[in-house]
CSV table of C-alpha atoms in Angstrom, one decimal:
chain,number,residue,atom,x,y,z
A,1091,UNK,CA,-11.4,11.5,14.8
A,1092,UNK,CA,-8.9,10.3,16.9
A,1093,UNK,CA,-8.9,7.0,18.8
A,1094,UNK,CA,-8.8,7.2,22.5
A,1095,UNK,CA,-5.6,5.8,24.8
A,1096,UNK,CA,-6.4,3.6,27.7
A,1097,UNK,CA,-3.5,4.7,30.3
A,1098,UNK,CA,-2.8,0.8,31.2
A,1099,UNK,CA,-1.6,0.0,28.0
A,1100,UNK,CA,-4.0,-0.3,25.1
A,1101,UNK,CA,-6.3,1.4,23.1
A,1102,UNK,CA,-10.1,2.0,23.7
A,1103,UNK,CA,-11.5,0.2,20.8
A,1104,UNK,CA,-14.9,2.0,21.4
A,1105,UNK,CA,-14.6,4.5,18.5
A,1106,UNK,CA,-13.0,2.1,16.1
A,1107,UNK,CA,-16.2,-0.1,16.5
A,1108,UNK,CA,-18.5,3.0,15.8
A,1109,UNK,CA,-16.1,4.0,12.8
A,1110,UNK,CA,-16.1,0.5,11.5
A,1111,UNK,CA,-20.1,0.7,11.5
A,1112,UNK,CA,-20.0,4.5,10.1
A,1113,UNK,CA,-17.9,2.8,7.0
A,1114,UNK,CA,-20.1,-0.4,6.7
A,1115,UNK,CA,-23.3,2.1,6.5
A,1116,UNK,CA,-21.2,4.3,3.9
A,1117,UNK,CA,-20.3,0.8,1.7
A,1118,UNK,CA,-23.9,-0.3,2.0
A,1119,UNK,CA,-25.5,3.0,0.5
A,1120,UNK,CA,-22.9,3.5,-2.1
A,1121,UNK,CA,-21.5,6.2,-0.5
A,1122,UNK,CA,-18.2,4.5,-0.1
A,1123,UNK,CA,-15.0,6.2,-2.7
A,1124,UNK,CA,-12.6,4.0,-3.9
A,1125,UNK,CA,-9.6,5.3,-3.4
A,1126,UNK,CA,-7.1,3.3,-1.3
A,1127,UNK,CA,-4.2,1.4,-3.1
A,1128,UNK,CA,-2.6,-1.8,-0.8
A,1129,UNK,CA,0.7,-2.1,-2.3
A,1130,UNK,CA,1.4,-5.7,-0.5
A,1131,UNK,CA,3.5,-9.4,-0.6
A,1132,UNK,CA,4.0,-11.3,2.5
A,1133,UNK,CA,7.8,-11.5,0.9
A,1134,UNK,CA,10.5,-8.6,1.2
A,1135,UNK,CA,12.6,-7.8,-1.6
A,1136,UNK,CA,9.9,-7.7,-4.4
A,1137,UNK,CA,9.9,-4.1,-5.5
A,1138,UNK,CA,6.9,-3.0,-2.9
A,1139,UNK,CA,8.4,0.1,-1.6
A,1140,UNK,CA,9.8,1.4,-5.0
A,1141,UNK,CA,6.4,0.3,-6.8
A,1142,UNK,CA,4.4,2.3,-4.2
A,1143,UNK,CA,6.9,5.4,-4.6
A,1144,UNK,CA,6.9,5.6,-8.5
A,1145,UNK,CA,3.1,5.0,-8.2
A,1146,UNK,CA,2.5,7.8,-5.8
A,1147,UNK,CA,4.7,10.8,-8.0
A,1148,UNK,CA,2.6,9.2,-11.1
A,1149,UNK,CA,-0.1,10.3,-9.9
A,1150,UNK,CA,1.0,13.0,-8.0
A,1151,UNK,CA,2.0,14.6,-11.7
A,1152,UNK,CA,-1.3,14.0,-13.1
A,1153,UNK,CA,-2.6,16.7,-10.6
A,1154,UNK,CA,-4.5,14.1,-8.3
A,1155,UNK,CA,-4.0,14.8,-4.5
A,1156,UNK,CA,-1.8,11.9,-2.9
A,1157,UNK,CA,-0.8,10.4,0.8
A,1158,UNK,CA,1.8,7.6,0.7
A,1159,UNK,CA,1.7,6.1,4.1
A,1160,UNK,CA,4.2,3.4,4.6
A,1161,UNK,CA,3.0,1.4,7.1
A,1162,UNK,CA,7.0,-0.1,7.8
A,1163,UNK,CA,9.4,-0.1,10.3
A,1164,UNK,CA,12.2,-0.2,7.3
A,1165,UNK,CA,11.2,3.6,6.0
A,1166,UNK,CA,12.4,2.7,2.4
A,1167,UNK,CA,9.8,5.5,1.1
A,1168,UNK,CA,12.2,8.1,2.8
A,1169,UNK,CA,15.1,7.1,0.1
A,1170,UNK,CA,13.0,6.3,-2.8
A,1171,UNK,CA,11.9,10.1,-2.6
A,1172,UNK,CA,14.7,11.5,-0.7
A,1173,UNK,CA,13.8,12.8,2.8
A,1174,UNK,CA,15.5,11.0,4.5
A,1175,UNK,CA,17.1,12.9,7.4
A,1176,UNK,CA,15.0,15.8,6.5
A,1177,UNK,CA,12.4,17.5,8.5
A,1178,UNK,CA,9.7,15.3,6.7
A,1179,UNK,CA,11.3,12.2,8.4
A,1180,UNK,CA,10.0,11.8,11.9
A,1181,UNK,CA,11.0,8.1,11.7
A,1182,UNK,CA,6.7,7.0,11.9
A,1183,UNK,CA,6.0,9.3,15.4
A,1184,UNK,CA,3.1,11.0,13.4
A,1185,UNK,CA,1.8,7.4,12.0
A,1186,UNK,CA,2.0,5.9,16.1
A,1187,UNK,CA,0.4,9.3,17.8
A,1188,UNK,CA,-2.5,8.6,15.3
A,1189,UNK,CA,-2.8,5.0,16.1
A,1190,UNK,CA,-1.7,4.8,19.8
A,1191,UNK,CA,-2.6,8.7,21.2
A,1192,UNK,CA,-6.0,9.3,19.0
A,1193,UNK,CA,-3.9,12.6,17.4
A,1194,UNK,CA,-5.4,13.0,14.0
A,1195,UNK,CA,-3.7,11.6,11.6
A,1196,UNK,CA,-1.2,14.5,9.7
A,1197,UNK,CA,1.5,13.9,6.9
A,1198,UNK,CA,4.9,15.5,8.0
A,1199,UNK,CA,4.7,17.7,4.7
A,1200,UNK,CA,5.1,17.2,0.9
A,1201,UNK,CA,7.5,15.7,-1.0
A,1202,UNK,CA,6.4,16.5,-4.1
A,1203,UNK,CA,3.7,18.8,-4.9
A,1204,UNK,CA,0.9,17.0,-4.2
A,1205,UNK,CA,2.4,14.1,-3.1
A,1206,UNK,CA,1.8,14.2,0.8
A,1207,UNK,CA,3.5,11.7,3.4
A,1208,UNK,CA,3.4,9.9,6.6
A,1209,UNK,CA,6.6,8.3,6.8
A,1210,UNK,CA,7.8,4.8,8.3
A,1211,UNK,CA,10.0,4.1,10.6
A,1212,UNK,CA,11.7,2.5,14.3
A,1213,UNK,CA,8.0,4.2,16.0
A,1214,UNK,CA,5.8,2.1,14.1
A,1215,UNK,CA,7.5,-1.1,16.7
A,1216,UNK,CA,5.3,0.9,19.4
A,1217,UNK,CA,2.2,0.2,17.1
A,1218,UNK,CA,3.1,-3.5,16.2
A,1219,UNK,CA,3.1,-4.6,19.6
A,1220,UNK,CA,-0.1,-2.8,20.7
A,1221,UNK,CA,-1.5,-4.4,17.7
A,1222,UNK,CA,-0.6,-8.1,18.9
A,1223,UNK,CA,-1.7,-7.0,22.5
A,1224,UNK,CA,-5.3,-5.8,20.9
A,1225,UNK,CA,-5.3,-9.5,19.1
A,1226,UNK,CA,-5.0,-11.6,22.6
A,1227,UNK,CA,-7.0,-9.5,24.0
A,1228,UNK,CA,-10.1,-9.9,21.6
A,1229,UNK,CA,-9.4,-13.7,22.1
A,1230,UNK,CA,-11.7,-13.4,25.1
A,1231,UNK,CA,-14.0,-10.9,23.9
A,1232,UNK,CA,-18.0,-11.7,24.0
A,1233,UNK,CA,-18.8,-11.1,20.8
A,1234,UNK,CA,-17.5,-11.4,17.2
A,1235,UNK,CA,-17.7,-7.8,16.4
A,1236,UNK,CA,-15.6,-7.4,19.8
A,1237,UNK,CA,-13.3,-10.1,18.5
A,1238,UNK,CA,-12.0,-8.3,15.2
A,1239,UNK,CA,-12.1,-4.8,15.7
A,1240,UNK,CA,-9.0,-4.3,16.6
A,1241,UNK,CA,-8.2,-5.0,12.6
A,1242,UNK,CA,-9.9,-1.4,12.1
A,1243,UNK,CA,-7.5,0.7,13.8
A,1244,UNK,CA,-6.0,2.2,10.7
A,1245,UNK,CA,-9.1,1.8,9.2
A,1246,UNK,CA,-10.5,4.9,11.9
A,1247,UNK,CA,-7.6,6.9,11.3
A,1248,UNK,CA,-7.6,6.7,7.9
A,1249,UNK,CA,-11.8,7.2,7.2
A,1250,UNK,CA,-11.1,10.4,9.4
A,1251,UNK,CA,-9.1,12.1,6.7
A,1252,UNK,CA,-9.6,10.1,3.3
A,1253,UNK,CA,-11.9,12.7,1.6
A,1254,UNK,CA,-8.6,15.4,1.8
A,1255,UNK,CA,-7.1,13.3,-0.7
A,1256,UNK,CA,-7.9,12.0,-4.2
A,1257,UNK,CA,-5.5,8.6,-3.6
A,1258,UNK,CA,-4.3,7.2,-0.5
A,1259,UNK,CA,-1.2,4.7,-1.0
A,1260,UNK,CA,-0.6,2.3,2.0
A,1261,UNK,CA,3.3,0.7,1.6
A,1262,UNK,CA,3.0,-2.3,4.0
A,1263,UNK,CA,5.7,-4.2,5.4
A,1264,UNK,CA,6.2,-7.9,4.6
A,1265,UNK,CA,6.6,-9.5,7.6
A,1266,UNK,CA,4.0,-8.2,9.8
A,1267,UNK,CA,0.5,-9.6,9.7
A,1268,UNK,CA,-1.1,-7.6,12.0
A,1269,UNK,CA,-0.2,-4.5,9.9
A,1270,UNK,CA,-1.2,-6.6,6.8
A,1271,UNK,CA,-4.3,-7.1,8.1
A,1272,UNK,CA,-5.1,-3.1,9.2
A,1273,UNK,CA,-3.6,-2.0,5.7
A,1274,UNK,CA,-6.4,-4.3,4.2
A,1275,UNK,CA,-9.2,-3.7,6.5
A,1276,UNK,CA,-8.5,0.1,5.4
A,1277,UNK,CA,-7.6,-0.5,1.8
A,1278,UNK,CA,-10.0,-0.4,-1.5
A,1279,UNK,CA,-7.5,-1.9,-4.0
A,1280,UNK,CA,-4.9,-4.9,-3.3
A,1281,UNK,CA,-1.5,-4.3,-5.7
A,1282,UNK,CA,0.8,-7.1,-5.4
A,1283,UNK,CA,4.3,-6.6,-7.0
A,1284,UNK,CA,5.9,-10.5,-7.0
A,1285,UNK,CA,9.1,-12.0,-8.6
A,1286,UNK,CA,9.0,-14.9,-10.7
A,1287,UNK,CA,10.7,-16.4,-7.5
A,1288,UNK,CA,9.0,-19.5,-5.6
A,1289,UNK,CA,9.2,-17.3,-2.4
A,1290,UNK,CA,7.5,-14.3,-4.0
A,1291,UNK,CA,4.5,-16.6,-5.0
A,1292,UNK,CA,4.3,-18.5,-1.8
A,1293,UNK,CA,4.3,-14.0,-0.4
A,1294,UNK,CA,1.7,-13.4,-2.8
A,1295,UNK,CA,-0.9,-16.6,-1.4
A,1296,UNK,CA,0.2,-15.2,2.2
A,1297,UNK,CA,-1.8,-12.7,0.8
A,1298,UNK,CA,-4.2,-13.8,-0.5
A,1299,UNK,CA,-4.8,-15.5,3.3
A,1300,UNK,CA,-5.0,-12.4,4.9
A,1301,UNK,CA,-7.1,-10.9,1.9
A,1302,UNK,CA,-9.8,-13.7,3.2
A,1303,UNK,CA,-9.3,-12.3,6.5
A,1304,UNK,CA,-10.2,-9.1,6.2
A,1305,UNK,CA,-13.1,-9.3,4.0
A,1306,UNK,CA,-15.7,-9.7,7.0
A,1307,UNK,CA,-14.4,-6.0,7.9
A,1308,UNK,CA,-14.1,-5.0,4.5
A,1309,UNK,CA,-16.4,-6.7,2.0
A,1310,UNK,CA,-15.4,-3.7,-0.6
A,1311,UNK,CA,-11.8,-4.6,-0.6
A,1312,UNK,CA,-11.0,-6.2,-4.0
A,1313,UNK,CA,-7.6,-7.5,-5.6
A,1314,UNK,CA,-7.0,-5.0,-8.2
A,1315,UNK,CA,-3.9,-7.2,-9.7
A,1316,UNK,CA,-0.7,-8.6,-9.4
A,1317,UNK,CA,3.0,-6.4,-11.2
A,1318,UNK,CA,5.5,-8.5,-12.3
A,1319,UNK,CA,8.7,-7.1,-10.8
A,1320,UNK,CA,12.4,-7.2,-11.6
A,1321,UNK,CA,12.5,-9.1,-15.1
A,1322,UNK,CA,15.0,-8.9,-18.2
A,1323,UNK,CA,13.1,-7.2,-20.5
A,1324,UNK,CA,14.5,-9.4,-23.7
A,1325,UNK,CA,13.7,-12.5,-22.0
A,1326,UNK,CA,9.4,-12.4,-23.5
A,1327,UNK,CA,8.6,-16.6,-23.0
A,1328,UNK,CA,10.4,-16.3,-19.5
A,1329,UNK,CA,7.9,-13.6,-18.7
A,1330,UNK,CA,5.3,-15.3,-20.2
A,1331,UNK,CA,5.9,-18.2,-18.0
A,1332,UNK,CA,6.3,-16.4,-15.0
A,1333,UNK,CA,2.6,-14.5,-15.8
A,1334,UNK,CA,0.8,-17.8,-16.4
A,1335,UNK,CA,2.3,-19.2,-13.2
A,1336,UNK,CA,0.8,-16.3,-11.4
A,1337,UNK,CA,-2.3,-16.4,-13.0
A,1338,UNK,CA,-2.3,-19.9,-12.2
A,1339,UNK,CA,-1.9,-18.9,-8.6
A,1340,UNK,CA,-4.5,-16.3,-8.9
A,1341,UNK,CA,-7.2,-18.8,-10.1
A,1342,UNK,CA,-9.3,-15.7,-12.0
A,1343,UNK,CA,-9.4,-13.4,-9.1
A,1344,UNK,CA,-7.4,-10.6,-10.9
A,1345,UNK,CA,-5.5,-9.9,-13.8
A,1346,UNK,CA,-1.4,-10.0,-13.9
A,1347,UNK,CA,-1.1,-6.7,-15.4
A,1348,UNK,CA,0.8,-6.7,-19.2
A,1349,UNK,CA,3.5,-4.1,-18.0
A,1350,UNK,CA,6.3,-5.6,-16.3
A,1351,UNK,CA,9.3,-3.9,-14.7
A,1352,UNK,CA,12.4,-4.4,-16.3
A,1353,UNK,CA,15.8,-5.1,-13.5
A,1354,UNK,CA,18.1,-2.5,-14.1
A,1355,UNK,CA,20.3,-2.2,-10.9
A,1356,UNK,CA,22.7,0.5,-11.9
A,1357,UNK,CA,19.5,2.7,-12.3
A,1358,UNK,CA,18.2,1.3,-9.5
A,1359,UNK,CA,20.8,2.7,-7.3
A,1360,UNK,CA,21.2,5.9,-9.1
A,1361,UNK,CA,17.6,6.3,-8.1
A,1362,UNK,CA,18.2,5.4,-4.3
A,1363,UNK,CA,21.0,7.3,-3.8
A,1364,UNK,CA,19.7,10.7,-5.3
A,1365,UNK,CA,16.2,9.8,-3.7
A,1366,UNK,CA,14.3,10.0,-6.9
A,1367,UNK,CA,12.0,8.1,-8.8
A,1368,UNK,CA,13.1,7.1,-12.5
A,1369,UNK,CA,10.7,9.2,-14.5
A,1370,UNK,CA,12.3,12.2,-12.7
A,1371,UNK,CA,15.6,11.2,-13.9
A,1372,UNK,CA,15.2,10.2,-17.4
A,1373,UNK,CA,16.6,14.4,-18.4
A,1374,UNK,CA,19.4,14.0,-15.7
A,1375,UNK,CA,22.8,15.6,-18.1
A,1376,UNK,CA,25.0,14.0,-15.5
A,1377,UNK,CA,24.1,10.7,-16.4
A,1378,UNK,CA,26.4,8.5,-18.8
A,1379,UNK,CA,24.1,7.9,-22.2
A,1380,UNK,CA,24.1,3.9,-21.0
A,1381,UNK,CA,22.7,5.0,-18.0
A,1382,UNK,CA,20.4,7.9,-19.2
A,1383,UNK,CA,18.8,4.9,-21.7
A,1384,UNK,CA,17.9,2.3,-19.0
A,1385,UNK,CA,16.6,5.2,-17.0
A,1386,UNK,CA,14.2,5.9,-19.6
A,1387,UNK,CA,13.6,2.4,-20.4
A,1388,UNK,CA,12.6,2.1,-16.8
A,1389,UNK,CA,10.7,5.2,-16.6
A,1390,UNK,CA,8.4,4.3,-19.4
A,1391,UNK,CA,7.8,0.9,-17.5
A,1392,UNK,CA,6.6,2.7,-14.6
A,1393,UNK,CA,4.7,5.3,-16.7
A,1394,UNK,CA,2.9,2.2,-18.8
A,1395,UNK,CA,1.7,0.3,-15.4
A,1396,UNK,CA,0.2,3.4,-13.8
A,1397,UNK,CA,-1.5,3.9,-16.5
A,1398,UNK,CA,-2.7,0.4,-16.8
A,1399,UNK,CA,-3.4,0.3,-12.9
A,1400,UNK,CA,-5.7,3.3,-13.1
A,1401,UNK,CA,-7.6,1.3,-16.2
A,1402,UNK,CA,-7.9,-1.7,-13.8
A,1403,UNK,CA,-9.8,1.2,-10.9
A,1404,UNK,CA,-11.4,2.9,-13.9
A,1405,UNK,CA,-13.0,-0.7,-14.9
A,1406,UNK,CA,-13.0,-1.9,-10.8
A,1407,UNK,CA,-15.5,1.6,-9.8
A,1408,UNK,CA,-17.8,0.9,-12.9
A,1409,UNK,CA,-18.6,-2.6,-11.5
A,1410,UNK,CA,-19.1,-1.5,-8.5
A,1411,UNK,CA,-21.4,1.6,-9.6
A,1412,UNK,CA,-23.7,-1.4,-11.6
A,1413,UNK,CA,-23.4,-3.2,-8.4
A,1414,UNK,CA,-25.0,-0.4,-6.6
A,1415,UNK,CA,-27.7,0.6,-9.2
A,1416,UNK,CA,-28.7,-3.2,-9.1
């Protein structure tokens, strides 16, 4: 389904209201899959973009069918899996014909076997500032449904192709609440990577702001949990601080998952600038055995929080089932 363009400017809302009521029917009867991952902070600089990339070849390896969708202007995704500059990378022109043109929403291609992708990019400005034109214009809408449905946009688009795919992985920018708030209208699952950093917690309650906001549209959104990003990995009571800070933070709502991820920036870079994630590099024979070692130290950090994030789902859809059977 695509969503249809109003030639003065903005986007007939019409079908995002009817979408928005299809999904609410689907939530209401069970029928709803949970399958959308919100990798999110309101702070930059936290380990989103690599998270969400390492996250989506996890489980792209484990045979499940994957889109990564990053919903930024920055197009990190592009580097952490290497297409940039490559035919996949069309710089978010499939991701703004979607949302602005009512095309259907299409990944550029693979870049991985099984690991589908609509890229970022400079296009996705087109989409930001329709989206704060579709919020002052709902100001003086007549009713509340009127009032918030621009929030579903991305929520149409998505609903119109989500049973192609086993996951769907949304990579959303920092900075930009509007597309904060259509990642989470659209999402099933909220992942926040944080720092132990003041400015990543005060990101994370950002969050958890627009978490409140969305719920109204999406009352199955939940907060799957918070990864601890970026830590030294011999350093165990600094780690345990920083997880009971954010627990503190978190007040019960979610768990901060056990697995951290280590800092290790000359892997780090190794892995930006060959466009690969680190369990793809851990066998690299070009590496020096310093290097190979952090690489695999890193790997296996990734490795151990997928596998703990698709506990937290496995545990998440069982409530949810006893939910719906009650």
């Amino acid at each position: 389904m695509g969503l249809p363009f109003n030639p003065l400017g903005i986007v007939d809302l019409r079908e995002v209201k009817v979408a928005l009521q299809r999904r609410m029917q689907l939530m209401a009867e069970g029928l709803h899959t949970s399958k959308v991952f919100v990798v999110v902070n309101g702070k930059g600089g936290v380990g989103k973009s690599s998270l969400a990339a390492a996250l989506a070849v996890a489980l792209s390896q484990l045979g499940l069918r994957v889109l990564l969708m990053e919903m930024d202007e920055q197009g990190n995704n592009g580097e952490d899996l290497g297409y940039t500059g490559t035919e996949l990378d069309d710089g978010g022109q499939a991701q703004a014909a979607a949302i602005l043109e009512g095309k259907p929403l299409a990944p550029t291609g693979e870049a991985r076997p099984n690991l589908f992708v609509v890229p970022g990019g400079p296009a996705l400005e087109g989409i930001i500032e329709e989206l704060y034109c579709q919020r002052r214009a709902a100001k003086f809408a007549d009713s509340s449904e009127a009032q918030t449905a621009w929030m579903g946009m991305y929520a149409a688009a998505l609903d119109s192709v989500r049973d192609l795919y086993d996951v769907i992985i949304l990579d959303v920018a920092p900075g930009s609440e509007p597309l904060q708030l259509q990642a989470l209208v659209s999402g099933d699952m909220t992942l926040i990577p944080s720092r132990s950093d003041p400015s990543s917690r005060k990101g994370l309650r950002t969050v958890g702001r627009r978490f409140v906001q969305a719920l109204p549209l999406n009352p199955y959104l939940r907060l799957l949990g918070v990864a601890v990003f970026g830590t030294n990995s011999s350093a165990t009571r600094v780690q345990t601080n920083i997880k009971d800070q954010l627990a503190a933070d978190l007040k019960g709502n979610a768990p901060v998952f056990d697995q951290t991820i280590r800092h290790v920036e000359s892997a780090a870079v190794t892995c930006r600038s060959r466009g690969k994630v680190p369990q793809e590099l851990v066998s690299a024979r070009d590496l020096d055995p310093g290097l190979r070692r952090s690489m695999k130290a890193l790997a296996g950090d990734y490795k151990s929080l997928a596998m703990e994030v698709l506990q937290a789902k496995a545990q998440l859809d069982a409530a949810r089932c006893e939910g719906n059977a009650a």
